[in-house]
Structures are given as C-alpha cells and as structure tokens.
Amino acid sequence: EKGGYEHFMLKEINEQPTAVKTTITPRITDSMPDFSAEGFDAAKLSSYNKIYIVACGTAMHAGMVGKYVIEKLARIPVIVDIASEFRYRDPLIDKGDLVILISQSGETADTKAALELAKLNGADTLAIVNVKGSSIARAADMVVYTHAGPEISVASTKAYMVQISVMYLLAFELAYGTGRISKEQCEKYTKELQNIPSVIKEAIGLEKDCQFIASKLLNADSLLYIGRGLDYASSMEGSLKLKEISYIHSESYAAGELKHGTISLITENMPVIAVVTQKDLEEKTISNIKEVKARGAMVILVCGEDVVVEDKVADYIIRLPKAEQMLMPMVAAVPLQLIAYYTAVLKGNDVDKPRNLAKSVTVE
Ligand code: F6R
C-alpha cells in the first residue's frame, strides 16, 4: 500500500504533482480560475471587506501563503489566525467578511468551532477541505474540496501543497473580480500555476541532496529557519515539519526579526536553514545570512536558481527549479519536506506516526 516507498510520507511527497494537478484542473476553464462548479458568485466573492483565514498547524501555514498572495494581487485585507486563538478572542467579524477555514481532515475541533463562531457573527464561510463530507465541509456556506486523496502520514505534505494551490486560484479569482489584474494577467498566472506540477516533480529530484543535508543536521539540538515574505511562510512550514518528525527543536523567524533578540542564540551549534526565492527580498535576507554566518552558524540555503550567492555565504546550497516567483512556496516546500523526512529516517524515528500526535485533532 506504500507503493514501494519506505514510508507513506515519502509516497505522499511523490504524489504532490498529481495531487495539485487533480485539484486545480477542474477549477480552470480557458486558463482562467473557474469556481462555477462550486456555485461561487464571482461578484460577491470580490465584494468582501476583509478576509479571515483560520486553521491549525500546517493548514494555517497554507493560509499564510494565501494572505500574501490575496493581499498582493487583490488588495483585500487578510488576517490569518490560529483557530484556537481566533475562537476565544471575540474576533472582529462582520457581515461583510469572508472567513476561510482550511483543514485536511475537516474534523479539527478548533477549526470547526471557529467556523461556527464566524457563522454566528454573520460572516460568510468558505471551507477548503480534503475529506469529503467531513464536519467542516458540511457546515460551511461554500466548499472547495482539495483532491489530494487520502493522506496517511501524520505529517502533512500533499494536503499542504493542494491547499496552497487553491489559495492561488482564489487569489487570482479575487484579483480579477476586483479589477486589480487584467484578464491577460490572470491567464498568465493561471498558466504558471498549471505548470507547477512539473516543477514540483523536478524539485523532488533534489532528494539525494536533501538526504545529504539531513546527515549534517542529525546531531543538532536546535535549528533556525529564516526567510522574508512568502519565504517566511515557507520556513514556518519547514520548521514545523522538522520538529514534528525528527524531534529536533527548531524555530522559524522572519529574517529581519533576528537582530531583535534571537540572534543571540546563534553559535556553531545552531544550524540555520534560509529560504530565498523572492527577488525583491533577496539582498535583505542574504545580509541576514551573512550575520548568522559571521557568528559561526552552519548555513543551508534553499534558493531560487538565479540567486547570486558569494563564496562562503552558505555551507550548502539547494537550488530550486525555476517557476513564477509568486508560486515559489510550492517549490520550496519540497526540499524542506525531504530534509525533515530524511532527518527523521536517519534518526530511526517512526516517520509516519510521530510520538504524541494523531492525524486528526478532534480534541480542543
Ligand atoms: C502537521 C500537521 C498538522 C495539521 C493540523 C490541522 O504536519 O499535519 O499541523 O495540519 O493538525 O489539521 P487539519 O488540516 O486536518 O485541520
């Protein structure tokens, strides 16, 4: 049932190109996003005053990517919130708001409670869910099913990837609907997204390099992941994945925040994984990398194929295959997953069933 793979996690990482293709294809017509099968009212969708994206864990990280792209393209304010915080905070939800819930299982207790709270406050709700007929899917006003297929590994990989792919399509739809991007621009982005499955496949080809990097991380007690903007979102997910299955502590930091305290942790015993895929932020993050390097950190750089890296800035470099820059979180996710995976494998951990965790968190 693992299809020849040693673990479900590795199988599911390899299923990502197909999962994305299967998820986006039914929502694209003539190179334009098309949610008519979901019954979305395009005019209404573009009319919300603000959007909340509420989820837990990895699904929340997919929401972080969603926030960046929706705000950038559609210029609608987006607030990303952890479901267990949102539900107890008396959040400022209004009638004219949209609350998007993201959940693989569709059964996460806190996410479900957040959905009920949103409805109670008169907001419209949209669930992005993988499991058909699950509680969250049934309770929401609108549903977009991701088609990742069953995800067995407790550590989420393909479900995250398809959640992001839906976030992009929604962002394109919203941006076009609000008149912020032209039809041509929207078609261009949509085509770039359709090209992503093949780029993900290429990124999976970095497996051996990731295995080698894992061998360098095995004995670390703690790691730092850094990035800016979309790369910060990617690094949050990379860090969670590593913690979850390798049991090595790690934290993700917005690269520019390091100097406000955290940099004091840096020694030669604290490896740093830096993600650099966004052109406009490249120089800034590279300068943060130099700061940690100067303090002895071993630096692993996961970067775009054309990022200029001077000698001795990084100890190891993972060059990502090329894609539209805004879509790079879908590419960067792959080596981060593989690094976490191989670190856990080399440590002899139960990769698919990490300690203390359950696949679906139905308790509060
Ligand atoms: C991490 C992971 C969890 C889930 C979270 C939400 O790899 O899988 O962080 O993402 O528990 O679960 P769902 O998406 O089922 O609501």
mmCIF file of C-alpha atoms and ligand atoms in Angstrom:
data_model
loop_
_atom_site.group_PDB
_atom_site.id
_atom_site.type_symbol
_atom_site.label_atom_id
_atom_site.label_comp_id
_atom_site.label_asym_id
_atom_site.label_seq_id
_atom_site.Cartn_x
_atom_site.Cartn_y
_atom_site.Cartn_z
ATOM 1 C CA GLU A 1 0.000 0.000 0.000
ATOM 2 C CA LYS A 2 3.021 2.263 0.305
ATOM 3 C CA GLY A 3 3.548 1.748 -3.402
ATOM 4 C CA GLY A 4 7.147 0.667 -2.978
ATOM 5 C CA TYR A 5 8.088 3.611 -0.784
ATOM 6 C CA GLU A 6 9.552 3.077 2.650
ATOM 7 C CA HIS A 7 7.038 5.403 4.285
ATOM 8 C CA PHE A 8 3.695 6.973 3.475
ATOM 9 C CA MET A 9 5.284 10.369 3.905
ATOM 10 C CA LEU A 10 7.706 9.778 1.041
ATOM 11 C CA LYS A 11 4.926 8.305 -1.083
ATOM 12 C CA GLU A 12 2.784 11.357 -0.417
ATOM 13 C CA ILE A 13 5.609 13.766 -1.201
ATOM 14 C CA ASN A 14 5.898 11.999 -4.538
ATOM 15 C CA GLU A 15 2.161 12.233 -5.114
ATOM 16 C CA GLN A 16 2.247 16.013 -4.958
ATOM 17 C CA PRO A 17 2.467 16.772 -8.687
ATOM 18 C CA THR A 18 -0.610 14.636 -9.353
ATOM 19 C CA ALA A 19 -2.458 15.941 -6.310
ATOM 20 C CA VAL A 20 -2.008 19.540 -7.442
ATOM 21 C CA LYS A 21 -2.994 18.756 -10.998
ATOM 22 C CA THR A 22 -6.117 16.917 -9.870
ATOM 23 C CA THR A 23 -7.059 19.774 -7.555
ATOM 24 C CA ILE A 24 -6.615 22.693 -9.928
ATOM 25 C CA THR A 25 -7.717 21.218 -13.256
ATOM 26 C CA PRO A 26 -11.481 21.168 -12.510
ATOM 27 C CA ARG A 27 -11.236 24.812 -11.365
ATOM 28 C CA ILE A 28 -9.693 26.179 -14.523
ATOM 29 C CA THR A 29 -11.501 26.964 -17.768
ATOM 30 C CA ASP A 30 -9.673 28.523 -20.704
ATOM 31 C CA SER A 31 -6.725 29.453 -18.487
ATOM 32 C CA MET A 32 -8.948 31.312 -16.033
ATOM 33 C CA PRO A 33 -9.913 30.295 -12.490
ATOM 34 C CA ASP A 34 -13.441 28.921 -12.502
ATOM 35 C CA PHE A 35 -15.336 28.086 -9.344
ATOM 36 C CA SER A 36 -18.727 27.838 -11.013
ATOM 37 C CA ALA A 37 -18.996 24.134 -10.148
ATOM 38 C CA GLU A 38 -18.658 25.191 -6.508
ATOM 39 C CA GLY A 39 -21.531 27.612 -7.104
ATOM 40 C CA PHE A 40 -19.497 30.688 -6.230
ATOM 41 C CA ASP A 41 -20.966 34.047 -7.032
ATOM 42 C CA ALA A 42 -17.945 35.814 -8.538
ATOM 43 C CA ALA A 43 -19.281 39.330 -7.869
ATOM 44 C CA LYS A 44 -19.979 38.513 -4.249
ATOM 45 C CA LEU A 45 -16.624 36.853 -3.782
ATOM 46 C CA SER A 46 -14.844 40.059 -4.730
ATOM 47 C CA SER A 47 -17.017 42.249 -2.540
ATOM 48 C CA TYR A 48 -15.840 41.251 0.931
ATOM 49 C CA ASN A 49 -14.401 43.962 3.156
ATOM 50 C CA LYS A 50 -11.877 41.665 4.710
ATOM 51 C CA ILE A 51 -10.994 38.014 4.821
ATOM 52 C CA TYR A 52 -10.013 35.833 7.740
ATOM 53 C CA ILE A 53 -8.136 32.626 7.124
ATOM 54 C CA VAL A 54 -8.429 30.359 10.122
ATOM 55 C CA ALA A 55 -6.769 26.978 10.534
ATOM 56 C CA CYS A 56 -4.297 24.975 12.624
ATOM 57 C CA GLY A 57 -0.721 23.878 12.069
ATOM 58 C CA THR A 58 0.272 23.167 8.512
ATOM 59 C CA ALA A 59 -3.115 24.278 7.195
ATOM 60 C CA MET A 60 -2.531 27.636 8.904
ATOM 61 C CA HIS A 61 0.792 27.895 7.095
ATOM 62 C CA ALA A 62 -1.040 27.398 3.812
ATOM 63 C CA GLY A 63 -3.202 30.310 4.959
ATOM 64 C CA MET A 64 -0.076 32.437 5.424
ATOM 65 C CA VAL A 65 0.776 31.930 1.766
ATOM 66 C CA GLY A 66 -2.832 32.773 0.931
ATOM 67 C CA LYS A 67 -2.610 36.046 2.828
ATOM 68 C CA TYR A 68 0.458 37.210 0.925
ATOM 69 C CA VAL A 69 -0.976 36.472 -2.484
ATOM 70 C CA ILE A 70 -4.528 37.680 -1.865
ATOM 71 C CA GLU A 71 -3.294 40.949 -0.371
ATOM 72 C CA LYS A 72 -0.703 41.426 -3.073
ATOM 73 C CA LEU A 73 -2.954 40.699 -6.020
ATOM 74 C CA ALA A 74 -6.480 41.535 -4.850
ATOM 75 C CA ARG A 75 -5.629 44.222 -2.256
ATOM 76 C CA ILE A 76 -8.201 42.867 0.213
ATOM 77 C CA PRO A 77 -7.030 42.794 3.840
ATOM 78 C CA VAL A 78 -6.444 39.246 5.057
ATOM 79 C CA ILE A 79 -5.994 38.194 8.657
ATOM 80 C CA VAL A 80 -4.539 34.757 9.268
ATOM 81 C CA ASP A 81 -5.365 33.258 12.583
ATOM 82 C CA ILE A 82 -4.754 30.086 14.537
ATOM 83 C CA ALA A 83 -8.180 28.543 15.122
ATOM 84 C CA SER A 84 -7.614 28.007 18.858
ATOM 85 C CA GLU A 85 -6.790 31.712 19.232
ATOM 86 C CA PHE A 86 -9.466 33.064 16.936
ATOM 87 C CA ARG A 87 -12.322 31.250 18.636
ATOM 88 C CA TYR A 88 -11.572 32.581 22.107
ATOM 89 C CA ARG A 89 -10.715 36.139 21.122
ATOM 90 C CA ASP A 90 -14.092 37.592 20.292
ATOM 91 C CA PRO A 91 -12.741 38.447 16.833
ATOM 92 C CA LEU A 92 -13.964 41.454 14.860
ATOM 93 C CA ILE A 93 -16.023 39.591 12.317
ATOM 94 C CA ASP A 94 -18.728 41.405 10.409
ATOM 95 C CA LYS A 95 -21.430 40.580 7.933
ATOM 96 C CA GLY A 96 -19.337 41.780 5.005
ATOM 97 C CA ASP A 97 -16.454 39.482 5.870
ATOM 98 C CA LEU A 98 -15.418 36.148 4.489
ATOM 99 C CA VAL A 99 -13.959 33.538 6.817
ATOM 100 C CA ILE A 100 -11.932 30.844 5.072
ATOM 101 C CA LEU A 101 -11.298 27.650 7.011
ATOM 102 C CA ILE A 102 -8.561 25.327 5.826
ATOM 103 C CA SER A 103 -8.492 21.725 7.004
ATOM 104 C CA GLN A 104 -7.234 18.477 5.551
ATOM 105 C CA SER A 105 -9.387 16.262 7.780
ATOM 106 C CA GLY A 106 -12.348 18.615 8.032
ATOM 107 C CA GLU A 107 -12.693 17.426 11.625
ATOM 108 C CA THR A 108 -10.272 19.603 13.590
ATOM 109 C CA ALA A 109 -12.212 20.711 16.678
ATOM 110 C CA ASP A 110 -10.848 24.242 16.937
ATOM 111 C CA THR A 111 -11.277 24.945 13.234
ATOM 112 C CA LYS A 112 -14.835 23.683 13.399
ATOM 113 C CA ALA A 113 -15.567 25.918 16.396
ATOM 114 C CA ALA A 114 -14.059 28.891 14.539
ATOM 115 C CA LEU A 115 -16.408 28.174 11.648
ATOM 116 C CA GLU A 116 -19.444 28.137 13.949
ATOM 117 C CA LEU A 117 -18.331 31.411 15.509
ATOM 118 C CA ALA A 118 -17.941 33.021 12.099
ATOM 119 C CA LYS A 119 -21.447 31.926 11.122
ATOM 120 C CA LEU A 120 -22.872 33.203 14.389
ATOM 121 C CA ASN A 121 -21.411 36.610 13.614
ATOM 122 C CA GLY A 122 -22.997 36.713 10.181
ATOM 123 C CA ALA A 123 -19.860 36.236 8.083
ATOM 124 C CA ASP A 124 -19.838 34.026 5.020
ATOM 125 C CA THR A 125 -17.750 30.904 5.378
ATOM 126 C CA LEU A 126 -15.676 29.021 2.851
ATOM 127 C CA ALA A 127 -14.049 25.720 3.735
ATOM 128 C CA ILE A 128 -11.059 24.289 1.911
ATOM 129 C CA VAL A 129 -11.173 20.656 2.910
ATOM 130 C CA ASN A 130 -9.702 17.380 1.714
ATOM 131 C CA VAL A 131 -12.037 14.825 3.276
ATOM 132 C CA LYS A 132 -15.402 14.621 1.529
ATOM 133 C CA GLY A 133 -18.453 15.013 3.701
ATOM 134 C CA SER A 134 -16.447 15.932 6.803
ATOM 135 C CA SER A 135 -17.977 18.130 9.515
ATOM 136 C CA ILE A 136 -16.313 21.349 8.393
ATOM 137 C CA ALA A 137 -17.262 20.760 4.772
ATOM 138 C CA ARG A 138 -20.866 20.172 5.755
ATOM 139 C CA ALA A 139 -21.147 23.217 7.983
ATOM 140 C CA ALA A 140 -19.602 25.826 5.681
ATOM 141 C CA ASP A 141 -21.558 28.024 3.251
ATOM 142 C CA MET A 142 -19.097 27.280 0.458
ATOM 143 C CA VAL A 143 -16.669 24.403 -0.006
ATOM 144 C CA VAL A 144 -13.667 23.833 -2.202
ATOM 145 C CA TYR A 145 -12.525 20.246 -1.965
ATOM 146 C CA THR A 146 -8.848 19.613 -2.422
ATOM 147 C CA HIS A 147 -8.157 16.374 -4.240
ATOM 148 C CA ALA A 148 -5.040 15.142 -2.516
ATOM 149 C CA GLY A 149 -6.504 11.696 -1.944
ATOM 150 C CA PRO A 150 -6.109 10.077 1.482
ATOM 151 C CA GLU A 151 -3.171 11.396 3.478
ATOM 152 C CA ILE A 152 -1.940 8.692 5.830
ATOM 153 C CA SER A 153 1.294 10.156 7.148
ATOM 154 C CA VAL A 154 0.629 12.258 10.232
ATOM 155 C CA ALA A 155 2.999 14.900 8.870
ATOM 156 C CA SER A 156 1.081 16.684 6.166
ATOM 157 C CA THR A 157 2.745 17.169 2.777
ATOM 158 C CA LYS A 158 0.466 16.773 -0.220
ATOM 159 C CA ALA A 159 -2.515 18.233 1.646
ATOM 160 C CA TYR A 160 -0.493 21.400 2.306
ATOM 161 C CA MET A 161 0.546 21.585 -1.321
ATOM 162 C CA VAL A 162 -3.013 21.372 -2.635
ATOM 163 C CA GLN A 163 -4.276 23.837 -0.044
ATOM 164 C CA ILE A 164 -1.780 26.347 -1.376
ATOM 165 C CA SER A 165 -2.778 25.643 -4.961
ATOM 166 C CA VAL A 166 -6.376 26.540 -4.081
ATOM 167 C CA MET A 167 -5.208 29.696 -2.293
ATOM 168 C CA TYR A 168 -3.529 30.815 -5.517
ATOM 169 C CA LEU A 169 -6.571 30.141 -7.659
ATOM 170 C CA LEU A 170 -8.757 32.025 -5.204
ATOM 171 C CA ALA A 171 -6.322 34.922 -5.157
ATOM 172 C CA PHE A 172 -6.369 35.085 -8.971
ATOM 173 C CA GLU A 173 -10.177 34.931 -8.996
ATOM 174 C CA LEU A 174 -10.432 37.677 -6.377
ATOM 175 C CA ALA A 175 -7.847 39.875 -8.063
ATOM 176 C CA TYR A 176 -9.582 39.566 -11.403
ATOM 177 C CA GLY A 177 -13.002 40.029 -9.811
ATOM 178 C CA THR A 178 -11.941 43.242 -8.100
ATOM 179 C CA GLY A 179 -10.391 44.515 -11.330
ATOM 180 C CA ARG A 180 -6.924 44.564 -9.812
ATOM 181 C CA ILE A 181 -5.477 42.394 -12.546
ATOM 182 C CA SER A 182 -6.362 42.171 -16.213
ATOM 183 C CA LYS A 183 -7.700 39.069 -17.923
ATOM 184 C CA GLU A 184 -4.321 38.624 -19.614
ATOM 185 C CA GLN A 185 -2.519 38.812 -16.292
ATOM 186 C CA CYS A 186 -4.951 36.374 -14.733
ATOM 187 C CA GLU A 187 -4.481 33.921 -17.588
ATOM 188 C CA LYS A 188 -0.746 34.235 -17.295
ATOM 189 C CA TYR A 189 -0.748 33.452 -13.571
ATOM 190 C CA THR A 190 -3.170 30.580 -14.040
ATOM 191 C CA LYS A 191 -0.976 29.046 -16.738
ATOM 192 C CA GLU A 192 2.050 29.388 -14.476
ATOM 193 C CA LEU A 193 0.125 27.522 -11.792
ATOM 194 C CA GLN A 194 -0.737 24.771 -14.282
ATOM 195 C CA ASN A 195 2.961 24.400 -14.910
ATOM 196 C CA ILE A 196 3.757 23.908 -11.214
ATOM 197 C CA PRO A 197 3.184 20.127 -11.029
ATOM 198 C CA SER A 198 6.115 19.566 -13.373
ATOM 199 C CA VAL A 199 8.286 21.953 -11.338
ATOM 200 C CA ILE A 200 7.363 20.087 -8.150
ATOM 201 C CA LYS A 201 8.415 16.889 -9.875
ATOM 202 C CA GLU A 202 11.766 18.452 -10.678
ATOM 203 C CA ALA A 203 12.127 19.594 -7.065
ATOM 204 C CA ILE A 204 11.544 16.030 -5.881
ATOM 205 C CA GLY A 205 14.664 15.245 -7.891
ATOM 206 C CA LEU A 206 16.614 17.087 -5.175
ATOM 207 C CA GLU A 207 16.020 14.100 -2.905
ATOM 208 C CA LYS A 208 19.640 12.966 -2.710
ATOM 209 C CA ASP A 209 20.872 16.465 -1.818
ATOM 210 C CA CYS A 210 18.247 16.687 0.904
ATOM 211 C CA GLN A 211 19.334 13.315 2.276
ATOM 212 C CA PHE A 212 22.893 14.585 2.437
ATOM 213 C CA ILE A 213 21.822 17.754 4.246
ATOM 214 C CA ALA A 214 19.817 15.664 6.697
ATOM 215 C CA SER A 215 23.029 13.836 7.567
ATOM 216 C CA LYS A 216 24.501 17.191 8.583
ATOM 217 C CA LEU A 217 21.548 18.055 10.831
ATOM 218 C CA LEU A 218 21.186 14.811 12.720
ATOM 219 C CA ASN A 219 23.138 15.843 15.761
ATOM 220 C CA ALA A 220 21.858 19.377 16.099
ATOM 221 C CA ASP A 221 19.849 20.186 19.217
ATOM 222 C CA SER A 222 18.151 23.127 17.649
ATOM 223 C CA LEU A 223 17.797 24.854 14.291
ATOM 224 C CA LEU A 224 16.603 28.153 12.966
ATOM 225 C CA TYR A 225 14.654 28.646 9.736
ATOM 226 C CA ILE A 226 14.651 32.128 8.278
ATOM 227 C CA GLY A 227 13.021 33.909 5.371
ATOM 228 C CA ARG A 228 11.095 37.030 4.450
ATOM 229 C CA GLY A 229 7.625 37.422 2.981
ATOM 230 C CA LEU A 230 6.495 34.257 1.225
ATOM 231 C CA ASP A 231 9.800 32.667 2.223
ATOM 232 C CA TYR A 232 8.911 33.280 5.852
ATOM 233 C CA ALA A 233 5.690 31.331 5.346
ATOM 234 C CA SER A 234 7.675 28.514 3.717
ATOM 235 C CA SER A 235 10.185 28.485 6.538
ATOM 236 C CA MET A 236 7.399 28.205 9.122
ATOM 237 C CA GLU A 237 6.171 25.071 7.431
ATOM 238 C CA GLY A 238 9.711 23.687 7.026
ATOM 239 C CA SER A 239 10.363 24.200 10.713
ATOM 240 C CA LEU A 240 7.133 22.528 11.816
ATOM 241 C CA LYS A 241 7.824 19.525 9.603
ATOM 242 C CA LEU A 242 11.295 19.048 11.048
ATOM 243 C CA LYS A 243 10.122 19.338 14.666
ATOM 244 C CA GLU A 244 7.213 17.042 14.127
ATOM 245 C CA ILE A 245 9.075 14.036 12.812
ATOM 246 C CA SER A 246 12.765 14.463 13.674
ATOM 247 C CA TYR A 247 12.131 15.696 17.243
ATOM 248 C CA ILE A 248 14.821 18.325 16.756
ATOM 249 C CA HIS A 249 13.758 21.674 18.078
ATOM 250 C CA SER A 250 13.530 24.441 15.531
ATOM 251 C CA GLU A 251 12.016 27.837 15.158
ATOM 252 C CA SER A 252 11.098 29.896 12.189
ATOM 253 C CA TYR A 253 11.932 33.561 12.195
ATOM 254 C CA ALA A 254 11.199 36.424 9.885
ATOM 255 C CA ALA A 255 14.796 37.125 8.877
ATOM 256 C CA GLY A 256 14.571 40.797 9.756
ATOM 257 C CA GLU A 257 13.498 39.977 13.313
ATOM 258 C CA LEU A 258 16.667 38.071 14.181
ATOM 259 C CA LYS A 259 18.550 41.116 15.302
ATOM 260 C CA HIS A 260 15.839 41.917 17.827
ATOM 261 C CA GLY A 261 16.822 39.134 20.166
ATOM 262 C CA THR A 262 17.053 35.728 18.587
ATOM 263 C CA ILE A 263 20.467 36.199 17.016
ATOM 264 C CA SER A 264 21.980 35.771 20.474
ATOM 265 C CA LEU A 265 21.169 32.059 20.125
ATOM 266 C CA ILE A 266 23.463 31.685 17.158
ATOM 267 C CA THR A 267 26.590 29.621 17.713
ATOM 268 C CA GLU A 268 28.356 26.987 15.637
ATOM 269 C CA ASN A 269 25.884 24.551 17.186
ATOM 270 C CA MET A 270 22.814 26.190 15.689
ATOM 271 C CA PRO A 271 22.368 25.396 12.006
ATOM 272 C CA VAL A 272 20.311 27.900 10.010
ATOM 273 C CA ILE A 273 18.146 26.998 7.044
ATOM 274 C CA ALA A 274 17.465 30.098 4.960
ATOM 275 C CA VAL A 275 14.853 30.290 2.225
ATOM 276 C CA VAL A 276 15.449 32.854 -0.517
ATOM 277 C CA THR A 277 13.147 32.822 -3.535
ATOM 278 C CA GLN A 278 11.790 36.369 -3.699
ATOM 279 C CA LYS A 279 13.849 38.740 -5.825
ATOM 280 C CA ASP A 280 12.883 41.940 -4.021
ATOM 281 C CA LEU A 281 13.882 40.494 -0.652
ATOM 282 C CA GLU A 282 16.939 38.564 -1.744
ATOM 283 C CA GLU A 283 19.547 41.126 -0.803
ATOM 284 C CA LYS A 284 17.986 41.719 2.622
ATOM 285 C CA THR A 285 17.857 38.042 3.542
ATOM 286 C CA ILE A 286 21.361 37.379 2.220
ATOM 287 C CA SER A 287 22.609 40.106 4.530
ATOM 288 C CA ASN A 288 20.878 38.328 7.458
ATOM 289 C CA ILE A 289 22.535 35.101 6.376
ATOM 290 C CA LYS A 290 25.917 36.798 6.495
ATOM 291 C CA GLU A 291 25.140 37.918 10.035
ATOM 292 C CA VAL A 292 24.476 34.380 11.254
ATOM 293 C CA LYS A 293 27.387 33.004 9.261
ATOM 294 C CA ALA A 294 29.723 35.512 10.920
ATOM 295 C CA ARG A 295 28.583 34.087 14.257
ATOM 296 C CA GLY A 296 29.547 30.573 13.309
ATOM 297 C CA ALA A 297 26.261 29.049 12.156
ATOM 298 C CA MET A 298 26.251 26.319 9.554
ATOM 299 C CA VAL A 299 24.038 27.752 6.814
ATOM 300 C CA ILE A 300 21.889 25.748 4.452
ATOM 301 C CA LEU A 301 20.486 27.929 1.733
ATOM 302 C CA VAL A 302 17.375 26.908 -0.172
ATOM 303 C CA CYS A 303 17.145 29.391 -3.018
ATOM 304 C CA GLY A 304 15.981 30.224 -6.493
ATOM 305 C CA GLU A 305 18.127 29.103 -9.405
ATOM 306 C CA ASP A 306 19.374 32.602 -10.206
ATOM 307 C CA VAL A 307 20.115 33.925 -6.715
ATOM 308 C CA VAL A 308 23.645 35.267 -6.604
ATOM 309 C CA VAL A 309 25.486 33.767 -3.652
ATOM 310 C CA GLU A 310 29.003 34.893 -2.896
ATOM 311 C CA ASP A 311 31.591 32.440 -1.646
ATOM 312 C CA LYS A 312 31.352 31.362 1.967
ATOM 313 C CA VAL A 313 27.867 32.760 2.495
ATOM 314 C CA ALA A 314 26.353 29.306 2.770
ATOM 315 C CA ASP A 315 27.786 25.906 3.641
ATOM 316 C CA TYR A 316 25.296 24.032 1.484
ATOM 317 C CA ILE A 317 23.042 25.290 -1.259
ATOM 318 C CA ILE A 318 19.873 23.737 -2.614
ATOM 319 C CA ARG A 319 18.983 25.365 -5.930
ATOM 320 C CA LEU A 320 15.293 25.197 -6.686
ATOM 321 C CA PRO A 321 13.957 24.701 -10.195
ATOM 322 C CA LYS A 322 12.511 27.789 -11.809
ATOM 323 C CA ALA A 323 8.895 28.904 -11.504
ATOM 324 C CA GLU A 324 6.942 32.154 -11.362
ATOM 325 C CA GLN A 325 8.317 33.813 -8.231
ATOM 326 C CA MET A 326 4.963 34.205 -6.514
ATOM 327 C CA LEU A 327 4.438 30.442 -6.794
ATOM 328 C CA MET A 328 7.806 29.517 -5.295
ATOM 329 C CA PRO A 329 6.343 28.378 -1.939
ATOM 330 C CA MET A 330 5.066 25.320 -3.824
ATOM 331 C CA VAL A 331 8.576 24.555 -4.995
ATOM 332 C CA ALA A 332 10.460 25.416 -1.798
ATOM 333 C CA ALA A 333 8.149 23.177 0.241
ATOM 334 C CA VAL A 334 9.536 20.057 -1.409
ATOM 335 C CA PRO A 335 13.185 20.109 -0.236
ATOM 336 C CA LEU A 336 12.042 21.318 3.187
ATOM 337 C CA GLN A 337 9.785 18.275 3.426
ATOM 338 C CA LEU A 338 12.552 15.992 2.209
ATOM 339 C CA ILE A 339 15.102 17.412 4.639
ATOM 340 C CA ALA A 340 12.686 16.792 7.524
ATOM 341 C CA TYR A 341 11.875 13.346 6.197
ATOM 342 C CA TYR A 342 15.466 12.162 5.855
ATOM 343 C CA THR A 343 16.476 13.634 9.187
ATOM 344 C CA ALA A 344 13.726 11.586 10.843
ATOM 345 C CA VAL A 345 14.648 8.478 8.847
ATOM 346 C CA LEU A 346 18.328 8.776 9.748
ATOM 347 C CA LYS A 347 17.394 9.168 13.384
ATOM 348 C CA GLY A 348 15.386 5.971 13.179
ATOM 349 C CA ASN A 349 12.109 7.633 14.133
ATOM 350 C CA ASP A 350 8.645 6.365 13.362
ATOM 351 C CA VAL A 351 8.246 8.797 10.476
ATOM 352 C CA ASP A 352 4.595 8.218 9.636
ATOM 353 C CA LYS A 353 3.462 8.129 13.240
ATOM 354 C CA PRO A 354 5.481 10.594 15.287
ATOM 355 C CA ARG A 355 5.101 10.353 19.032
ATOM 356 C CA ASN A 356 2.304 12.202 20.835
ATOM 357 C CA LEU A 357 0.481 13.058 17.614
ATOM 358 C CA ALA A 358 -2.737 11.969 15.927
ATOM 359 C CA LYS A 359 -3.689 12.522 12.313
ATOM 360 C CA SER A 360 -6.881 14.299 13.162
ATOM 361 C CA VAL A 361 -7.098 16.559 16.218
ATOM 362 C CA THR A 362 -10.697 16.315 17.352
ATOM 363 C CA VAL A 363 -9.995 17.398 20.931
ATOM 364 C CA GLU A 364 -9.688 21.019 21.981
HETATM 365 C C1 F6R B 1 1.443 18.932 10.548
HETATM 366 C C2 F6R B 1 0.016 18.638 10.556
HETATM 367 C C3 F6R B 1 -0.888 19.420 11.451
HETATM 368 C C4 F6R B 1 -2.243 19.683 10.768
HETATM 369 C C5 F6R B 1 -3.222 20.342 11.748
HETATM 370 C C6 F6R B 1 -4.536 20.682 11.101
HETATM 371 O O1 F6R B 1 2.129 18.166 9.631
HETATM 372 O O2 F6R B 1 -0.422 17.779 9.851
HETATM 373 O O3 F6R B 1 -0.298 20.622 11.851
HETATM 374 O O4 F6R B 1 -2.035 20.493 9.670
HETATM 375 O O5 F6R B 1 -3.441 19.481 12.829
HETATM 376 O O6 F6R B 1 -5.190 19.539 10.632
HETATM 377 P P1 F6R B 1 -6.360 19.636 9.592
HETATM 378 O O7 F6R B 1 -5.783 20.179 8.332
HETATM 379 O O8 F6R B 1 -6.868 18.234 9.431
HETATM 380 O O9 F6R B 1 -7.388 20.574 10.157
#
